[in-house]
Amino acid sequence: VAGREVARRQRIGILRRYRASTSVRFTLLHVLLSLACTIPVLVYVYEQVDAILLSEFTRPLEFRQSNLDKQFRSGGIPKLQSEVESRAARVHHDQTAILLVDPAGRKLAGNLADWPRSVPVSDRWVPATLEREGVGHSEQFLVRSKELPTGHRLLLGGLLDNRAEMQEALLTALIAALALAVPIGLVGGLALARQMNRMVAAIGDLGEHVSAGDLTRRADTDGSGDPVDRLKSTLNQMLDRIQKLVEEHRVLTDALAHDLRSPLTRISMQLAGASPDCGSHDHAARFEMIGQEIGGVLHILESALQISRAEAGAGKESFEPVDMSAMMLDLYEIYGPLASAAKVRLEFEGEGGLVVHGDRILLARAVSNLIDNAIKYGAGGNVIFLRTERKMGEIRIEVSDRSSGIPEDRRAEALRKFGRLDHARSTPGSGLGLTLVNAVASLHAGSFELLDHRPGLRAVIVLPVNRPT
Ligand SMILES: Nc1ncnc2c1ncn2[C@@H]1O[C@H](COP(=O)(O)OP(=O)(O)OP(=O)(O)O)[C@@H](O)[C@H]1O
Ligand SMILES: [Mg+2]
């Protein structure tokens, strides 16, 4: 008991650790997934907004540039130079950097002292730190420069302070969104992990109770049909089946012990009663009774063994073609004298050459049981019919009598292990015969039925003609 308790604790420990580690893994996975979804969206939003801000920023500069181009086209360098000069004069209320230099790089006009070395001549807007004349400190600009057909170069830039602020604000907002995704992912992941744990725990709980011996325990299903619910129903069905098997097993063992006790008691009484002074006649009678009792015991044991082997599906590998027509004829001949002794007529009718794939000994045992029953319980009807026929790919083997039969509501009981009806109490038997017939029919992928013969019992074994798979 102590060992079992330790094993149980260990199991619970493992379950808890597993639970903890899966929760952690699950939650982390959830956080990573929500980050993986958020980051690309945020990057996209950032780039789009940045592009819009840039175009908003450069649009007036582009306009100014095209104005300067127009001046150059209409009046050449002198006109352009005077235009640049007038722009540069407005340095304090204009946020523009402007410079015109000649092909040698000398300043012609503008508000910069000379051409900034960091600015290449290119069509793209580039950031640059410039110091405008009269301002006294350097500022951040976005500039673009251009070479004119005359070799002169023109630089135009806009003050960046506004844009930098907006960019910063945008970045802050996006980082805040990202920071929010982590706790949201964490909470969501934990909630999901808890839900999952609850489901796993319910099943683990069931397993613990069942392994502790409570086979009546079942998982609660909600009938939703989702995979977890289906898993629970399957477990419940499995437990139903196990419980039924365990119960049947227990009944069989109990009944077997009970049924073996009476003949063994009688044997031991016979042996105890035999004293050395008894005559040889007395001994012979006792031996005969002991022999009969042992025969009964062996019959019970053999039936019980064959039933459990057939129910377990054992022996299929030794199946062979069995001519049922020939077997029925043999049985008809073997049981003829027994039937006559019981004052009942045995009749046989059937097609020849009906072959099934099966176990010859078990099939013969099953049919013998039915004939034996008909002689034991149906002799009152004066006739017993044996019939074999082929019908729609099946072979039907029938044994019927004209006696009282079994009422429909008692047939299930007669089929049960050790099930004997009241009228049979005075006849020897163990109540395993029909169970064996049923088990043999199932082993051969067939079926067994008790029907009404009006009057009498009609026992029918149906077997497939084709090789059962
Ligand atoms: N042909 C029949 N007519 C009336 N009752 C029957 C007939 N066959 C079987 N029964 C009833 O069904 C019960 C179960 O039959 P089953 O063959 O399983 O057991 P048994 O004949 O009593 O014992 P066993 O066959 O193990 O020696 C019988 O005890 C009997 O009450
Ligand atoms: Mg029987």
Short mmCIF file of C-alpha atoms and ligand atoms in Angstrom, two decimals:
data_model
loop_
_atom_site.label_atom_id
_atom_site.label_comp_id
_atom_site.label_asym_id
_atom_site.label_seq_id
_atom_site.Cartn_x
_atom_site.Cartn_y
_atom_site.Cartn_z
CA VAL A 1 0.00 0.00 0.00
CA ALA A 2 2.86 2.37 0.91
CA GLY A 3 4.56 1.62 -2.43
CA ARG A 4 1.38 2.38 -4.30
CA GLU A 5 0.96 5.69 -2.43
CA VAL A 6 4.54 6.70 -3.33
CA ALA A 7 3.90 5.83 -6.98
CA ARG A 8 0.69 7.88 -6.91
CA ARG A 9 2.52 10.91 -5.44
CA GLN A 10 5.20 10.56 -8.11
CA ARG A 11 2.54 10.47 -10.79
CA ILE A 12 0.88 13.61 -9.44
CA GLY A 13 4.32 15.31 -9.23
CA ILE A 14 5.09 14.48 -12.83
CA LEU A 15 1.65 15.70 -13.85
CA ARG A 16 2.18 19.03 -12.04
CA ARG A 17 5.62 19.57 -13.53
CA TYR A 18 4.30 18.76 -16.96
CA ARG A 19 1.42 21.13 -16.40
CA ALA A 20 3.76 23.93 -15.29
CA SER A 21 6.15 23.47 -18.17
CA THR A 22 3.42 23.22 -20.81
CA SER A 23 1.75 26.34 -19.43
CA VAL A 24 5.03 28.24 -19.63
CA ARG A 25 5.80 26.97 -23.10
CA PHE A 26 2.28 27.67 -24.28
CA THR A 27 2.26 31.20 -22.85
CA LEU A 28 5.67 32.05 -24.34
CA LEU A 29 4.56 30.72 -27.68
CA HIS A 30 1.47 32.90 -27.49
CA VAL A 31 3.52 36.03 -26.66
CA LEU A 32 5.94 35.30 -29.51
CA LEU A 33 3.06 34.77 -31.89
CA SER A 34 1.37 38.03 -30.94
CA LEU A 35 4.73 39.86 -31.36
CA ALA A 36 5.25 38.17 -34.70
CA CYS A 37 1.86 39.51 -35.79
CA THR A 38 2.33 43.00 -34.33
CA ILE A 39 5.88 43.85 -35.43
CA PRO A 40 5.38 43.65 -39.21
CA VAL A 41 2.17 45.68 -38.94
CA LEU A 42 3.90 48.37 -36.89
CA VAL A 43 6.89 48.50 -39.26
CA TYR A 44 4.51 48.86 -42.18
CA VAL A 45 2.54 51.64 -40.46
CA TYR A 46 5.77 53.43 -39.57
CA GLU A 47 7.06 53.36 -43.12
CA GLN A 48 3.78 54.45 -44.62
CA VAL A 49 3.33 57.37 -42.21
CA ASP A 50 6.98 58.36 -42.67
CA ALA A 51 6.55 58.42 -46.45
CA ILE A 52 3.44 60.61 -46.12
CA LEU A 53 5.28 63.00 -43.77
CA LEU A 54 8.22 63.17 -46.18
CA SER A 55 6.04 64.02 -49.15
CA GLU A 56 4.17 66.64 -47.08
CA PHE A 57 7.54 68.11 -46.16
CA THR A 58 9.11 68.12 -49.60
CA ARG A 59 6.06 69.32 -51.54
CA PRO A 60 6.64 73.14 -50.91
CA LEU A 61 10.36 72.65 -51.58
CA GLU A 62 9.62 70.94 -54.89
CA PHE A 63 7.36 73.86 -55.74
CA ARG A 64 10.09 76.34 -54.88
CA GLN A 65 12.58 74.38 -56.95
CA SER A 66 10.35 74.43 -60.01
CA ASN A 67 10.02 78.20 -59.56
CA LEU A 68 13.80 78.60 -59.57
CA ASP A 69 14.02 76.36 -62.66
CA LYS A 70 11.56 78.65 -64.38
CA GLN A 71 13.68 81.73 -63.52
CA PHE A 72 16.76 79.99 -64.89
CA ARG A 73 15.01 79.05 -68.11
CA SER A 74 13.68 82.57 -68.66
CA GLY A 75 16.72 84.63 -67.65
CA GLY A 76 19.67 82.29 -67.20
CA ILE A 77 22.11 82.50 -64.31
CA PRO A 78 21.68 86.26 -63.60
CA LYS A 79 17.93 85.92 -63.10
CA LEU A 80 18.37 82.79 -61.02
CA GLN A 81 21.03 84.50 -58.93
CA SER A 82 18.81 87.46 -58.11
CA GLU A 83 15.95 85.14 -57.19
CA VAL A 84 18.25 83.14 -54.87
CA GLU A 85 19.44 86.38 -53.30
CA SER A 86 15.93 87.58 -52.55
CA ARG A 87 15.06 84.17 -50.97
CA ALA A 88 18.24 84.17 -48.88
CA ALA A 89 17.42 87.62 -47.54
CA ARG A 90 14.34 86.21 -45.83
CA VAL A 91 16.37 83.92 -43.64
CA HIS A 92 14.57 84.73 -40.37
CA HIS A 93 11.02 83.98 -41.45
CA ASP A 94 11.87 81.37 -43.98
CA GLN A 95 13.04 77.87 -43.04
CA THR A 96 14.98 77.38 -46.23
CA ALA A 97 18.67 76.81 -46.91
CA ILE A 98 19.65 77.96 -50.39
CA LEU A 99 22.93 78.32 -52.27
CA LEU A 100 24.04 78.89 -55.85
CA VAL A 101 27.70 78.30 -56.81
CA ASP A 102 29.54 78.68 -60.10
CA PRO A 103 31.22 75.74 -61.85
CA ALA A 104 34.38 76.41 -59.82
CA GLY A 105 32.40 76.13 -56.57
CA ARG A 106 32.46 79.85 -55.71
CA LYS A 107 29.38 81.24 -54.05
CA LEU A 108 27.18 83.44 -56.23
CA ALA A 109 24.18 83.82 -53.93
CA GLY A 110 22.46 82.15 -50.96
CA ASN A 111 22.39 81.96 -47.20
CA LEU A 112 25.22 79.40 -46.79
CA ALA A 113 28.87 80.49 -46.68
CA ASP A 114 30.02 77.71 -49.02
CA TRP A 115 29.04 74.41 -50.56
CA PRO A 116 28.70 71.79 -47.77
CA ARG A 117 31.08 68.91 -48.44
CA SER A 118 28.67 66.27 -47.12
CA VAL A 119 26.03 67.01 -49.78
CA PRO A 120 26.37 65.06 -53.03
CA VAL A 121 24.79 66.18 -56.27
CA SER A 122 21.85 63.84 -56.48
CA ASP A 123 18.16 63.71 -57.14
CA ARG A 124 17.38 62.34 -53.64
CA TRP A 125 16.52 64.21 -50.49
CA VAL A 126 19.32 63.72 -47.93
CA PRO A 127 19.69 64.95 -44.36
CA ALA A 128 22.48 67.46 -43.68
CA THR A 129 23.67 69.65 -40.80
CA LEU A 130 24.11 73.19 -42.07
CA GLU A 131 24.77 76.61 -40.61
CA ARG A 132 22.92 79.43 -42.34
CA GLU A 133 24.54 82.88 -42.37
CA GLY A 134 23.12 85.14 -39.73
CA VAL A 135 21.62 82.30 -37.67
CA GLY A 136 24.67 81.52 -35.55
CA HIS A 137 24.17 77.78 -35.00
CA SER A 138 23.84 74.69 -37.12
CA GLU A 139 20.51 73.14 -37.91
CA GLN A 140 19.19 69.90 -39.42
CA PHE A 141 18.04 70.15 -43.03
CA LEU A 142 16.74 67.87 -45.68
CA VAL A 143 18.48 68.99 -48.87
CA ARG A 144 18.63 68.30 -52.56
CA SER A 145 21.21 69.66 -54.98
CA LYS A 146 21.19 70.02 -58.69
CA GLU A 147 23.74 70.74 -61.41
CA LEU A 148 22.57 73.20 -64.07
CA PRO A 149 23.48 72.84 -67.78
CA THR A 150 25.95 75.70 -67.32
CA GLY A 151 27.91 73.74 -64.65
CA HIS A 152 26.52 75.90 -61.84
CA ARG A 153 25.12 74.04 -58.81
CA LEU A 154 22.02 74.86 -56.85
CA LEU A 155 21.27 73.60 -53.33
CA LEU A 156 17.83 73.78 -51.72
CA GLY A 157 16.94 72.50 -48.23
CA GLY A 158 14.13 72.66 -45.67
CA LEU A 159 14.50 72.87 -41.89
CA LEU A 160 13.84 69.50 -40.32
CA ASP A 161 12.82 70.28 -36.73
CA ASN A 162 9.09 69.71 -37.31
CA ARG A 163 9.50 66.47 -39.11
CA ALA A 164 11.93 65.08 -36.57
CA GLU A 165 9.41 65.77 -33.82
CA MET A 166 6.64 64.02 -35.68
CA GLN A 167 8.87 61.08 -36.45
CA GLU A 168 9.74 60.79 -32.81
CA ALA A 169 6.10 60.93 -31.78
CA LEU A 170 5.26 58.24 -34.30
CA LEU A 171 8.07 56.03 -33.07
CA THR A 172 6.98 56.48 -29.45
CA ALA A 173 3.40 55.50 -30.35
CA LEU A 174 4.57 52.42 -32.18
CA ILE A 175 6.90 51.33 -29.40
CA ALA A 176 4.04 51.79 -26.93
CA ALA A 177 1.85 49.55 -29.10
CA LEU A 178 4.60 46.95 -29.17
CA ALA A 179 5.04 47.16 -25.40
CA LEU A 180 1.30 46.61 -25.00
CA ALA A 181 1.37 43.50 -27.19
CA VAL A 182 3.61 41.72 -24.66
CA PRO A 183 1.27 41.90 -21.62
CA ILE A 184 -1.77 41.24 -23.80
CA GLY A 185 -0.09 38.17 -25.28
CA LEU A 186 0.96 37.10 -21.80
CA VAL A 187 -2.55 37.40 -20.34
CA GLY A 188 -4.15 35.70 -23.35
CA GLY A 189 -1.55 32.92 -23.29
CA LEU A 190 -2.02 32.33 -19.57
CA ALA A 191 -5.81 32.25 -19.94
CA LEU A 192 -5.56 29.74 -22.78
CA ALA A 193 -3.01 27.64 -20.90
CA ARG A 194 -5.30 27.59 -17.86
CA GLN A 195 -8.21 26.44 -19.99
CA MET A 196 -6.05 23.72 -21.51
CA ASN A 197 -4.76 22.65 -18.11
CA ARG A 198 -8.30 22.38 -16.81
CA MET A 199 -9.18 19.99 -19.65
CA VAL A 200 -6.03 17.93 -19.18
CA ALA A 201 -6.56 17.92 -15.41
CA ALA A 202 -10.12 16.58 -15.83
CA ILE A 203 -8.79 13.66 -17.85
CA GLY A 204 -5.83 13.17 -15.50
CA ASP A 205 -8.27 13.12 -12.60
CA LEU A 206 -10.32 10.44 -14.27
CA GLY A 207 -7.16 8.40 -14.91
CA GLU A 208 -6.13 8.69 -11.26
CA HIS A 209 -9.51 7.49 -10.00
CA VAL A 210 -9.63 4.62 -12.47
CA SER A 211 -6.09 3.51 -11.74
CA ALA A 212 -6.96 3.67 -8.03
CA GLY A 213 -9.66 1.07 -8.79
CA ASP A 214 -12.83 3.13 -9.27
CA LEU A 215 -14.09 1.79 -12.58
CA THR A 216 -17.45 3.58 -12.24
CA ARG A 217 -15.88 7.04 -12.63
CA ARG A 218 -16.64 8.85 -15.92
CA ALA A 219 -15.52 12.15 -17.49
CA ASP A 220 -18.15 14.92 -17.73
CA THR A 221 -19.04 15.52 -21.35
CA ASP A 222 -20.93 18.58 -22.56
CA GLY A 223 -22.21 17.04 -25.79
CA SER A 224 -20.56 19.78 -27.88
CA GLY A 225 -18.80 17.18 -30.04
CA ASP A 226 -15.52 19.14 -30.09
CA PRO A 227 -12.30 17.09 -30.04
CA VAL A 228 -11.91 17.29 -26.25
CA ASP A 229 -15.52 16.24 -25.74
CA ARG A 230 -15.05 13.40 -28.21
CA LEU A 231 -11.90 12.30 -26.40
CA LYS A 232 -13.84 12.23 -23.13
CA SER A 233 -16.72 10.24 -24.67
CA THR A 234 -14.25 7.77 -26.15
CA LEU A 235 -12.60 7.37 -22.75
CA ASN A 236 -16.03 6.84 -21.20
CA GLN A 237 -16.93 4.21 -23.79
CA MET A 238 -13.60 2.51 -23.19
CA LEU A 239 -14.29 2.48 -19.45
CA ASP A 240 -17.82 1.10 -20.04
CA ARG A 241 -16.31 -1.73 -22.03
CA ILE A 242 -13.58 -2.40 -19.47
CA GLN A 243 -16.09 -2.32 -16.64
CA LYS A 244 -18.36 -4.76 -18.49
CA LEU A 245 -15.45 -7.12 -19.19
CA VAL A 246 -14.25 -6.99 -15.59
CA GLU A 247 -17.80 -7.64 -14.39
CA GLU A 248 -18.24 -10.59 -16.79
CA HIS A 249 -14.92 -11.96 -15.73
CA ARG A 250 -15.90 -11.73 -12.10
CA VAL A 251 -19.25 -13.43 -12.75
CA LEU A 252 -17.52 -16.20 -14.68
CA THR A 253 -14.94 -16.78 -11.95
CA ASP A 254 -17.56 -16.70 -9.20
CA ALA A 255 -19.93 -19.01 -11.05
CA LEU A 256 -17.10 -21.33 -12.01
CA ALA A 257 -16.00 -21.62 -8.40
CA HIS A 258 -19.59 -22.11 -7.29
CA ASP A 259 -20.34 -24.73 -9.94
CA LEU A 260 -17.18 -26.70 -9.31
CA ARG A 261 -17.76 -26.78 -5.57
CA SER A 262 -20.82 -29.08 -5.67
CA PRO A 263 -19.32 -31.90 -7.79
CA LEU A 264 -16.01 -31.69 -5.93
CA THR A 265 -17.87 -31.86 -2.59
CA ARG A 266 -19.78 -34.89 -3.82
CA ILE A 267 -16.52 -36.54 -4.94
CA SER A 268 -14.88 -35.94 -1.59
CA MET A 269 -17.97 -37.32 0.19
CA GLN A 270 -17.83 -40.47 -1.91
CA LEU A 271 -14.15 -40.86 -1.10
CA ALA A 272 -14.74 -40.25 2.63
CA GLY A 273 -17.54 -42.82 2.68
CA ALA A 274 -15.37 -45.53 1.17
CA SER A 275 -13.88 -47.58 4.01
CA PRO A 276 -11.52 -50.57 3.66
CA ASP A 277 -14.33 -52.86 4.96
CA CYS A 278 -16.70 -52.01 2.10
CA GLY A 279 -17.23 -54.70 -0.47
CA SER A 280 -15.87 -54.47 -3.99
CA HIS A 281 -19.42 -53.88 -5.29
CA ASP A 282 -19.70 -50.72 -3.18
CA HIS A 283 -16.31 -49.54 -4.44
CA ALA A 284 -17.27 -50.06 -8.05
CA ALA A 285 -20.46 -47.99 -7.59
CA ARG A 286 -18.54 -45.23 -5.87
CA PHE A 287 -15.88 -45.20 -8.59
CA GLU A 288 -18.55 -44.91 -11.22
CA MET A 289 -20.17 -41.93 -9.48
CA ILE A 290 -16.78 -40.28 -8.94
CA GLY A 291 -16.00 -40.82 -12.61
CA GLN A 292 -19.28 -39.17 -13.62
CA GLU A 293 -18.70 -36.20 -11.34
CA ILE A 294 -15.16 -35.72 -12.66
CA GLY A 295 -16.58 -35.90 -16.20
CA GLY A 296 -18.99 -33.08 -15.25
CA VAL A 297 -16.16 -30.99 -13.80
CA LEU A 298 -14.07 -31.48 -16.92
CA HIS A 299 -17.05 -30.54 -19.10
CA ILE A 300 -17.47 -27.25 -17.21
CA LEU A 301 -13.76 -26.46 -17.31
CA GLU A 302 -13.47 -27.29 -20.97
CA SER A 303 -16.51 -25.15 -21.88
CA ALA A 304 -15.23 -22.23 -19.82
CA LEU A 305 -11.82 -22.48 -21.47
CA GLN A 306 -13.23 -22.73 -24.98
CA ILE A 307 -15.54 -19.77 -24.34
CA SER A 308 -12.76 -17.51 -23.13
CA ARG A 309 -10.50 -18.57 -26.00
CA ALA A 310 -13.26 -17.97 -28.55
CA GLU A 311 -14.22 -14.62 -26.97
CA ALA A 312 -10.57 -13.53 -27.08
CA GLY A 313 -10.51 -14.43 -30.79
CA ALA A 314 -7.81 -17.07 -30.30
CA GLY A 315 -7.29 -19.90 -32.77
CA LYS A 316 -8.20 -17.99 -35.94
CA GLU A 317 -4.78 -18.80 -37.38
CA SER A 318 -5.64 -22.51 -37.50
CA PHE A 319 -8.89 -22.00 -39.46
CA GLU A 320 -9.41 -24.44 -42.32
CA PRO A 321 -12.17 -25.20 -44.83
CA VAL A 322 -14.90 -27.13 -42.98
CA ASP A 323 -17.65 -28.96 -44.85
CA MET A 324 -20.67 -28.14 -42.68
CA SER A 325 -22.99 -30.41 -44.68
CA ALA A 326 -20.77 -33.43 -43.99
CA MET A 327 -20.41 -32.43 -40.34
CA MET A 328 -24.19 -32.19 -39.88
CA LEU A 329 -24.62 -35.62 -41.43
CA ASP A 330 -22.00 -37.07 -39.05
CA LEU A 331 -23.72 -35.46 -36.06
CA TYR A 332 -27.09 -36.75 -37.27
CA GLU A 333 -25.66 -40.26 -37.23
CA ILE A 334 -23.89 -39.87 -33.87
CA TYR A 335 -26.94 -38.41 -32.10
CA GLY A 336 -29.42 -40.87 -33.69
CA PRO A 337 -29.11 -43.49 -30.90
CA LEU A 338 -29.22 -40.83 -28.14
CA ALA A 339 -32.37 -39.35 -29.65
CA SER A 340 -34.00 -42.79 -29.89
CA ALA A 341 -33.12 -43.39 -26.25
CA ALA A 342 -34.93 -40.16 -25.38
CA LYS A 343 -37.86 -41.24 -27.55
CA VAL A 344 -37.50 -38.42 -30.03
CA ARG A 345 -37.18 -38.56 -33.81
CA LEU A 346 -34.16 -36.85 -35.40
CA GLU A 347 -34.64 -35.48 -38.93
CA PHE A 348 -32.00 -34.04 -41.25
CA GLU A 349 -32.50 -31.95 -44.33
CA GLY A 350 -29.87 -29.89 -46.12
CA GLU A 351 -27.80 -28.97 -49.16
CA GLY A 352 -24.49 -30.66 -49.66
CA GLY A 353 -21.08 -29.01 -50.03
CA LEU A 354 -21.61 -26.02 -47.74
CA VAL A 355 -18.07 -25.10 -46.77
CA VAL A 356 -17.03 -22.45 -44.26
CA HIS A 357 -13.59 -21.32 -43.18
CA GLY A 358 -13.28 -22.13 -39.51
CA ASP A 359 -12.32 -24.27 -36.55
CA ARG A 360 -13.73 -27.78 -37.08
CA ILE A 361 -13.68 -28.80 -33.39
CA LEU A 362 -15.36 -25.61 -32.13
CA LEU A 363 -18.03 -25.69 -34.85
CA ALA A 364 -18.81 -29.35 -34.07
CA ARG A 365 -18.92 -28.54 -30.37
CA ALA A 366 -21.35 -25.68 -30.98
CA VAL A 367 -23.77 -27.72 -33.10
CA SER A 368 -23.51 -30.66 -30.65
CA ASN A 369 -24.52 -28.32 -27.84
CA LEU A 370 -27.64 -27.33 -29.73
CA ILE A 371 -28.61 -30.97 -30.48
CA ASP A 372 -27.82 -31.89 -26.89
CA ASN A 373 -30.13 -29.11 -25.66
CA ALA A 374 -32.89 -30.16 -28.04
CA ILE A 375 -32.71 -33.75 -26.70
CA LYS A 376 -32.46 -32.55 -23.06
CA TYR A 377 -35.17 -29.87 -23.11
CA GLY A 378 -37.10 -30.43 -26.33
CA ALA A 379 -37.72 -34.19 -26.35
CA GLY A 380 -41.35 -33.54 -25.35
CA GLY A 381 -42.02 -32.35 -28.91
CA ASN A 382 -41.12 -35.85 -30.22
CA VAL A 383 -39.10 -34.50 -33.17
CA ILE A 384 -35.85 -32.57 -33.71
CA PHE A 385 -34.95 -31.01 -37.06
CA LEU A 386 -31.40 -30.44 -38.28
CA ARG A 387 -31.19 -28.16 -41.29
CA THR A 388 -28.39 -26.57 -43.34
CA GLU A 389 -28.93 -24.11 -46.16
CA ARG A 390 -27.20 -21.36 -48.10
CA LYS A 391 -28.98 -18.03 -48.26
CA MET A 392 -27.58 -14.76 -49.67
CA GLY A 393 -23.91 -15.53 -49.16
CA GLU A 394 -24.49 -17.01 -45.73
CA ILE A 395 -24.73 -20.52 -44.39
CA ARG A 396 -27.54 -21.12 -41.91
CA ILE A 397 -27.34 -24.06 -39.52
CA GLU A 398 -30.57 -24.73 -37.66
CA VAL A 399 -31.48 -27.02 -34.82
CA SER A 400 -35.14 -26.87 -33.84
CA ASP A 401 -37.61 -28.80 -31.73
CA ARG A 402 -41.36 -28.82 -31.12
CA SER A 403 -41.39 -28.56 -27.35
CA SER A 404 -42.04 -25.60 -25.04
CA GLY A 405 -39.16 -23.44 -26.34
CA ILE A 406 -37.82 -20.40 -24.47
CA PRO A 407 -40.06 -17.33 -24.00
CA GLU A 408 -38.63 -14.29 -25.77
CA ASP A 409 -37.93 -12.40 -22.54
CA ARG A 410 -35.88 -15.31 -21.14
CA ARG A 411 -33.62 -15.83 -24.18
CA ALA A 412 -30.96 -13.33 -23.11
CA GLU A 413 -30.74 -15.12 -19.78
CA ALA A 414 -30.35 -18.51 -21.48
CA LEU A 415 -27.48 -17.06 -23.56
CA ARG A 416 -25.65 -15.72 -20.48
CA LYS A 417 -22.76 -17.59 -18.92
CA PHE A 418 -24.14 -20.13 -16.42
CA GLY A 419 -27.66 -19.00 -17.37
CA ARG A 420 -30.09 -21.90 -16.83
CA LEU A 421 -33.85 -21.55 -16.80
CA ASP A 422 -35.99 -23.02 -14.03
CA HIS A 423 -37.11 -26.10 -15.94
CA ALA A 424 -33.48 -27.12 -16.42
CA ARG A 425 -32.62 -27.37 -12.75
CA SER A 426 -33.41 -31.11 -12.65
CA THR A 427 -31.21 -31.91 -15.68
CA PRO A 428 -27.43 -31.96 -15.50
CA GLY A 429 -25.68 -29.06 -17.21
CA SER A 430 -23.72 -25.94 -16.43
CA GLY A 431 -25.46 -23.26 -18.52
CA LEU A 432 -22.36 -22.67 -20.65
CA GLY A 433 -23.55 -24.42 -23.82
CA LEU A 434 -25.39 -21.54 -25.51
CA THR A 435 -22.67 -19.06 -24.43
CA LEU A 436 -20.14 -21.22 -26.25
CA VAL A 437 -22.34 -21.39 -29.38
CA ASN A 438 -22.62 -17.60 -29.36
CA ALA A 439 -18.86 -17.15 -28.87
CA VAL A 440 -18.05 -19.63 -31.67
CA ALA A 441 -20.43 -17.85 -34.07
CA SER A 442 -18.78 -14.48 -33.28
CA LEU A 443 -15.30 -15.99 -33.68
CA HIS A 444 -16.31 -17.00 -37.22
CA ALA A 445 -17.67 -13.48 -37.95
CA GLY A 446 -21.18 -14.90 -37.83
CA SER A 447 -24.13 -14.64 -35.49
CA PHE A 448 -26.35 -16.81 -33.31
CA GLU A 449 -30.04 -16.37 -32.69
CA LEU A 450 -32.75 -18.08 -30.64
CA LEU A 451 -36.09 -17.90 -32.45
CA ASP A 452 -39.59 -19.16 -31.92
CA HIS A 453 -40.46 -22.41 -33.78
CA ARG A 454 -44.17 -22.12 -32.81
CA PRO A 455 -44.06 -24.24 -30.80
CA GLY A 456 -40.52 -25.04 -29.73
CA LEU A 457 -37.11 -23.47 -30.04
CA ARG A 458 -35.34 -22.68 -33.28
CA ALA A 459 -31.60 -22.13 -32.74
CA VAL A 460 -29.85 -20.65 -35.80
CA ILE A 461 -26.14 -20.20 -36.40
CA VAL A 462 -25.38 -17.94 -39.38
CA LEU A 463 -21.86 -18.10 -40.84
CA PRO A 464 -20.34 -16.17 -43.75
CA VAL A 465 -19.38 -18.34 -46.73
CA ASN A 466 -16.32 -16.29 -47.52
CA ARG A 467 -13.21 -16.39 -45.51
CA PRO A 468 -13.77 -14.05 -42.53
CA THR A 469 -11.16 -11.32 -42.31
N1 LIG B 1 -34.22 -26.50 -26.86
C1 LIG B 1 -34.48 -25.91 -25.71
N2 LIG B 1 -35.76 -25.84 -25.23
C2 LIG B 1 -36.01 -25.25 -24.05
N3 LIG B 1 -35.10 -24.64 -23.29
C3 LIG B 1 -33.82 -24.67 -23.70
C4 LIG B 1 -33.45 -25.29 -24.92
N4 LIG B 1 -32.13 -25.14 -25.07
C5 LIG B 1 -31.69 -24.46 -23.99
N5 LIG B 1 -32.69 -24.17 -23.15
C6 LIG B 1 -32.61 -23.45 -21.86
O1 LIG B 1 -31.49 -22.59 -21.94
C7 LIG B 1 -30.60 -22.86 -20.85
C8 LIG B 1 -29.18 -22.64 -21.25
O2 LIG B 1 -28.74 -23.64 -22.14
P1 LIG B 1 -27.23 -24.03 -22.18
O3 LIG B 1 -27.02 -25.00 -23.29
O4 LIG B 1 -26.45 -22.79 -22.21
O5 LIG B 1 -26.96 -24.70 -20.79
P2 LIG B 1 -27.28 -26.16 -20.28
O6 LIG B 1 -27.77 -26.99 -21.41
O7 LIG B 1 -28.17 -26.00 -19.13
O8 LIG B 1 -25.86 -26.63 -19.79
P3 LIG B 1 -24.64 -27.14 -20.70
O9 LIG B 1 -25.03 -26.96 -22.12
O10 LIG B 1 -23.50 -26.25 -20.32
O11 LIG B 1 -24.44 -28.53 -20.33
C9 LIG B 1 -30.88 -24.26 -20.46
O12 LIG B 1 -30.55 -24.50 -19.11
C10 LIG B 1 -32.38 -24.35 -20.69
O13 LIG B 1 -33.08 -23.85 -19.57
MG MG B 2 -26.65 -27.10 -23.27
#
